Coordinates of C-alpha atoms in Angstrom, one line a residue:
M2 CA -4.3 18.7 2.4
G3 CA -4.6 15.5 4.4
K4 CA -5.4 11.8 4.4
Q5 CA -7.5 9.9 1.9
I6 CA -9.1 6.5 2.6
L7 CA -9.8 4.1 -0.2
L8 CA -11.7 0.8 0.1
L9 CA -10.8 -1.7 -2.6
R10 CA -13.4 -4.4 -3.6
S11 CA -13.2 -6.8 -6.5
G12 CA -12.5 -5.2 -9.9
K13 CA -10.4 -2.5 -11.3
Q14 CA -10.0 1.1 -10.2
E15 CA -8.0 4.1 -11.3
M16 CA -7.0 7.1 -9.1
S17 CA -4.9 10.3 -9.5
V18 CA -3.0 11.8 -6.5
S19 CA -2.1 15.5 -6.5
K20 CA -0.3 17.7 -3.9
E21 CA -3.6 18.0 -1.8
T22 CA -3.0 14.4 -0.6
E23 CA -0.3 13.8 1.9
C24 CA -1.3 10.2 2.8
L25 CA -3.4 7.5 1.0
H26 CA -4.7 4.6 3.1
I27 CA -5.8 1.6 1.1
D28 CA -7.9 -1.2 2.5
V29 CA -8.4 -4.3 0.5
C30 CA -11.5 -6.4 1.6
D31 CA -11.3 -10.0 2.7
G32 CA -11.3 -12.6 -0.1
T33 CA -11.4 -10.1 -2.9
S34 CA -9.4 -9.6 -6.2
A35 CA -8.7 -6.0 -6.7
Q36 CA -6.6 -3.8 -9.0
L37 CA -5.6 -0.2 -8.5
Y38 CA -3.8 2.0 -11.0
L39 CA -2.5 5.0 -9.1
D40 CA -1.1 8.1 -11.0
I41 CA 1.0 10.5 -9.0
K42 CA 0.7 14.0 -10.5
A43 CA 3.5 16.3 -11.4
D44 CA 3.0 18.6 -8.5
V45 CA 3.4 16.0 -5.7
A46 CA 6.4 16.6 -3.4
K47 CA 5.5 14.2 -0.6
L48 CA 3.3 11.1 -0.3
C49 CA 2.8 8.3 2.2
I50 CA 0.8 5.2 1.0
E51 CA -0.5 2.7 3.6
M52 CA -2.0 -0.5 2.5
E53 CA -3.7 -3.3 4.3
V54 CA -4.2 -6.5 2.3
A55 CA -6.8 -8.6 4.1
K56 CA -6.8 -12.4 4.5
G57 CA -7.5 -14.5 1.3
S58 CA -7.4 -11.4 -1.0
E59 CA -5.3 -10.6 -4.1
A60 CA -4.4 -7.1 -4.6
S61 CA -2.5 -5.4 -7.5
L62 CA -1.2 -1.9 -7.0
F63 CA 0.6 -0.1 -9.9
I64 CA 2.1 3.3 -9.3
K65 CA 3.0 5.6 -12.1
N66 CA 5.1 8.4 -10.6
D67 CA 4.9 11.5 -12.9
A68 CA 6.2 14.0 -10.2
L69 CA 8.5 16.6 -11.9
Q70 CA 10.2 17.9 -8.7
K71 CA 12.1 16.5 -5.7
M72 CA 9.8 14.0 -4.0
Q73 CA 9.7 11.8 -1.0
L74 CA 7.4 8.6 -1.3
Q75 CA 6.8 6.1 1.4
L76 CA 4.9 2.7 1.0
L77 CA 3.9 0.7 4.1
A78 CA 2.0 -2.5 3.5
N79 CA 0.7 -5.3 5.7
V80 CA -0.3 -8.6 4.0
R81 CA -2.5 -11.0 6.0
K82 CA -3.0 -14.8 5.9
G83 CA -3.2 -16.3 2.5
A84 CA -3.2 -12.9 0.8
T85 CA -1.1 -11.9 -2.3
M86 CA 0.1 -8.4 -3.2
H87 CA 1.4 -7.5 -6.6
F88 CA 3.2 -4.2 -6.7
G89 CA 4.5 -2.4 -9.8
Y90 CA 6.2 1.0 -9.8
C91 CA 7.3 3.1 -12.8
D92 CA 9.3 6.4 -12.7
L93 CA 10.4 7.8 -16.0
E94 CA 10.6 11.4 -14.9
C95 CA 13.7 13.6 -14.1
G96 CA 13.0 14.8 -10.5
Q97 CA 15.0 13.6 -7.5
R98 CA 13.5 10.8 -5.4
Q99 CA 13.7 9.4 -2.0
V100 CA 11.6 6.2 -2.0
T101 CA 11.2 3.9 1.0
G102 CA 9.1 0.8 1.2
H103 CA 8.5 -1.6 4.0
I104 CA 6.3 -4.6 3.4
Q105 CA 5.4 -7.0 6.2
L106 CA 4.1 -10.5 5.6
L107 CA 2.3 -10.8 8.8
E108 CA 0.6 -14.2 8.7
E109 CA 1.1 -17.6 7.2
G110 CA 0.7 -17.8 3.5
A111 CA 1.2 -14.2 2.8
N112 CA 2.9 -13.3 -0.4
V113 CA 4.3 -10.3 -2.3
D114 CA 5.9 -9.8 -5.6
M115 CA 7.1 -6.4 -6.7
R116 CA 8.9 -4.9 -9.8
S117 CA 10.1 -1.4 -10.2
V118 CA 11.6 0.4 -13.2
S119 CA 13.3 3.9 -13.0
I120 CA 15.1 6.3 -15.4
S121 CA 17.5 8.6 -13.5
Q122 CA 19.0 11.8 -14.7
D123 CA 19.2 13.2 -11.2
R124 CA 19.4 11.4 -7.8
K125 CA 17.0 8.6 -7.1
C126 CA 17.4 6.6 -3.8
Y127 CA 15.4 3.5 -2.9
D128 CA 15.3 1.7 0.4
I129 CA 13.1 -1.4 0.1
C130 CA 12.5 -4.1 2.7
I131 CA 10.2 -7.2 2.6
E132 CA 10.0 -8.6 6.1
H133 CA 8.8 -12.3 6.7
L134 CA 7.0 -12.5 10.1
A135 CA 5.3 -15.9 9.7
P136 CA 5.9 -19.3 8.1
H137 CA 5.2 -20.2 4.4
T138 CA 5.6 -16.6 3.3
S139 CA 7.1 -15.5 0.0
G140 CA 8.6 -12.2 -1.1
E141 CA 10.2 -11.5 -4.5
M142 CA 11.4 -8.1 -5.8
Q143 CA 13.0 -7.1 -9.1
H144 CA 14.4 -3.7 -9.8
Y145 CA 15.4 -2.3 -13.2
A146 CA 17.1 1.1 -13.8
L147 CA 18.5 3.2 -16.6
V148 CA 20.9 5.8 -15.6
E149 CA 21.7 8.7 -17.9
D150 CA 24.4 11.5 -17.9
T151 CA 25.4 12.4 -14.4
G152 CA 22.4 10.6 -12.8
S153 CA 22.6 8.7 -9.6
Y154 CA 20.6 5.5 -8.8
V155 CA 21.0 4.0 -5.3
M156 CA 19.1 0.8 -4.4
N157 CA 19.2 -0.7 -0.9
A158 CA 17.1 -3.9 -1.0
C159 CA 16.6 -6.1 2.0
G160 CA 14.8 -9.4 2.5
K161 CA 14.4 -10.2 6.2
I162 CA 13.1 -13.6 7.6
I163 CA 12.7 -13.8 11.4
K164 CA 13.2 -16.8 13.6
G165 CA 10.1 -19.1 13.2
A166 CA 9.2 -17.9 9.7
Y167 CA 10.2 -21.4 8.3
N168 CA 9.5 -22.6 4.7
S169 CA 9.6 -18.9 3.5
V170 CA 11.1 -17.7 0.3
S171 CA 12.9 -14.4 -0.3
H172 CA 14.4 -13.5 -3.7
Q173 CA 15.6 -10.3 -5.1
A174 CA 17.4 -9.0 -8.3
T175 CA 18.5 -5.6 -9.4
R176 CA 19.8 -4.7 -12.9
V177 CA 21.1 -1.2 -13.7
L178 CA 22.2 0.0 -17.0
T179 CA 24.5 3.1 -17.0
L180 CA 24.7 5.1 -20.1
S181 CA 27.6 7.4 -19.0
E182 CA 30.8 7.1 -17.1
E183 CA 29.8 10.2 -15.1
H184 CA 27.0 8.4 -13.1
H185 CA 27.1 7.8 -9.4
S186 CA 25.1 4.6 -8.7
S187 CA 25.2 1.7 -6.3
V188 CA 23.3 -1.3 -5.4
T189 CA 23.3 -3.0 -1.9
P190 CA 21.4 -6.3 -1.7
T191 CA 20.9 -7.6 1.8
L192 CA 19.5 -10.8 3.2
L193 CA 18.9 -11.0 7.0
I194 CA 18.0 -14.6 7.7
D195 CA 17.3 -15.9 11.2
E196 CA 15.7 -19.3 10.3
N197 CA 17.4 -22.3 8.6
D198 CA 14.5 -23.9 6.7
V199 CA 14.1 -21.2 4.0
K200 CA 15.1 -20.4 0.5
A201 CA 16.8 -17.0 -0.3
S202 CA 18.9 -15.3 -3.0
H203 CA 20.0 -12.0 -4.4
A204 CA 21.5 -11.0 -7.7
M205 CA 22.6 -7.7 -9.3
T206 CA 24.2 -6.2 -12.3
L207 CA 25.5 -2.7 -12.8
G208 CA 27.3 -1.5 -15.8
Q209 CA 27.4 0.0 -19.2
P210 CA 26.0 -1.5 -22.4
D211 CA 27.9 -4.2 -24.2
E212 CA 29.9 -2.5 -27.0
N213 CA 29.8 -5.7 -29.1
Q214 CA 26.0 -5.7 -29.0
L215 CA 25.9 -2.1 -29.9
Y216 CA 28.3 -2.6 -32.8
Y217 CA 26.1 -5.5 -34.1
L218 CA 23.0 -3.5 -34.0
Q219 CA 24.7 -0.6 -35.8
T220 CA 25.9 -2.9 -38.5
R221 CA 22.2 -3.8 -39.1
G222 CA 21.5 -0.2 -39.9
L223 CA 20.7 1.4 -36.7
S224 CA 22.1 4.5 -35.3
R225 CA 24.0 4.4 -32.0
K226 CA 21.0 6.2 -30.3
E227 CA 18.5 3.6 -31.7
A228 CA 20.8 0.7 -30.6
L229 CA 21.1 2.2 -27.1
G230 CA 17.3 2.4 -27.1
L231 CA 16.8 -1.2 -28.0
L232 CA 19.2 -2.3 -25.3
S233 CA 17.5 -0.1 -22.8
I234 CA 14.0 -1.5 -23.6
G235 CA 14.9 -4.8 -22.1
Y236 CA 15.4 -3.1 -18.7
L237 CA 12.2 -1.1 -18.8
L238 CA 9.5 -3.0 -20.6
P239 CA 9.0 -5.8 -17.9
I240 CA 7.0 -3.4 -15.9
V241 CA 4.2 -3.3 -18.5
A242 CA 3.1 -6.8 -17.3
Y243 CA 2.1 -5.3 -13.9
V244 CA -0.6 -3.0 -15.6
N245 CA -3.9 -4.8 -15.5
D246 CA -5.5 -2.9 -18.5
A247 CA -4.6 -3.6 -22.2
D248 CA -5.0 0.1 -23.2
K249 CA -2.8 1.4 -20.4
Q250 CA -0.2 -1.4 -21.2
Q251 CA 0.1 -0.1 -24.7
E252 CA 0.2 3.5 -23.5
L253 CA 3.0 2.8 -21.1
K254 CA 4.9 0.7 -23.7
N255 CA 4.7 3.7 -26.1
E256 CA 5.8 6.1 -23.5
I257 CA 8.9 4.0 -22.6
E258 CA 9.8 3.6 -26.2
K259 CA 9.6 7.3 -26.8
R260 CA 11.6 8.0 -23.6
V261 CA 14.5 5.9 -24.7
G262 CA 14.5 7.4 -28.2
L263 CA 12.7 4.8 -30.3
H264 CA 9.9 7.1 -31.3
A265 CA 9.9 10.8 -32.2

């Protein structure tokens, strides 16, 4: 068990992580355009991912978390001058989660956009922060969740812009669909702004499906389960766009549709 180091150059790569890996360090080379599809296997209980996105590069990291047990996941990323990081995270499994993410936009022109989807039947807790440490940086995050039965989804999302990081942009949105009154979920969006010349916003929704929409779908011949599945799809399918492979996109789309009961 130990640390793995991965050097990303231009092109697509795929990688699976099992319990033998405790830490994965990813270096993205200067000026490259690289994509990594990372599959976290069922036996993983703890993993730290460190990522260095070099100047002028564009890196896409997609994580599919298939862990079946209680798991801790930490993501630490540094984005350099003129670089862009795209981050997608998908977790459709039932195990407990403690996920922390800290992304630092270290130099001028650094950008990150992230999107996560999660289905929770147990407790899943996320603490995510994008920190702007230089001017002309951009950080956007969107989080989508489906909470079933007595599940719990906790999202603490923070955008932080320090003094001197002028002309920066920080936006965040979280949408949570709860399918039971027995859930225990909360969303806490935070903006810490110490600079005047910036753009920043946050938005969130947390609630049950619209009964009028469900009724309409049922009048069109769908069962209640199928109607709930169709409404749930709108929360989960946006993650597919963060997968840089057509076959894997279709595979993930099929898995999501099956998970919400649209396929046998």
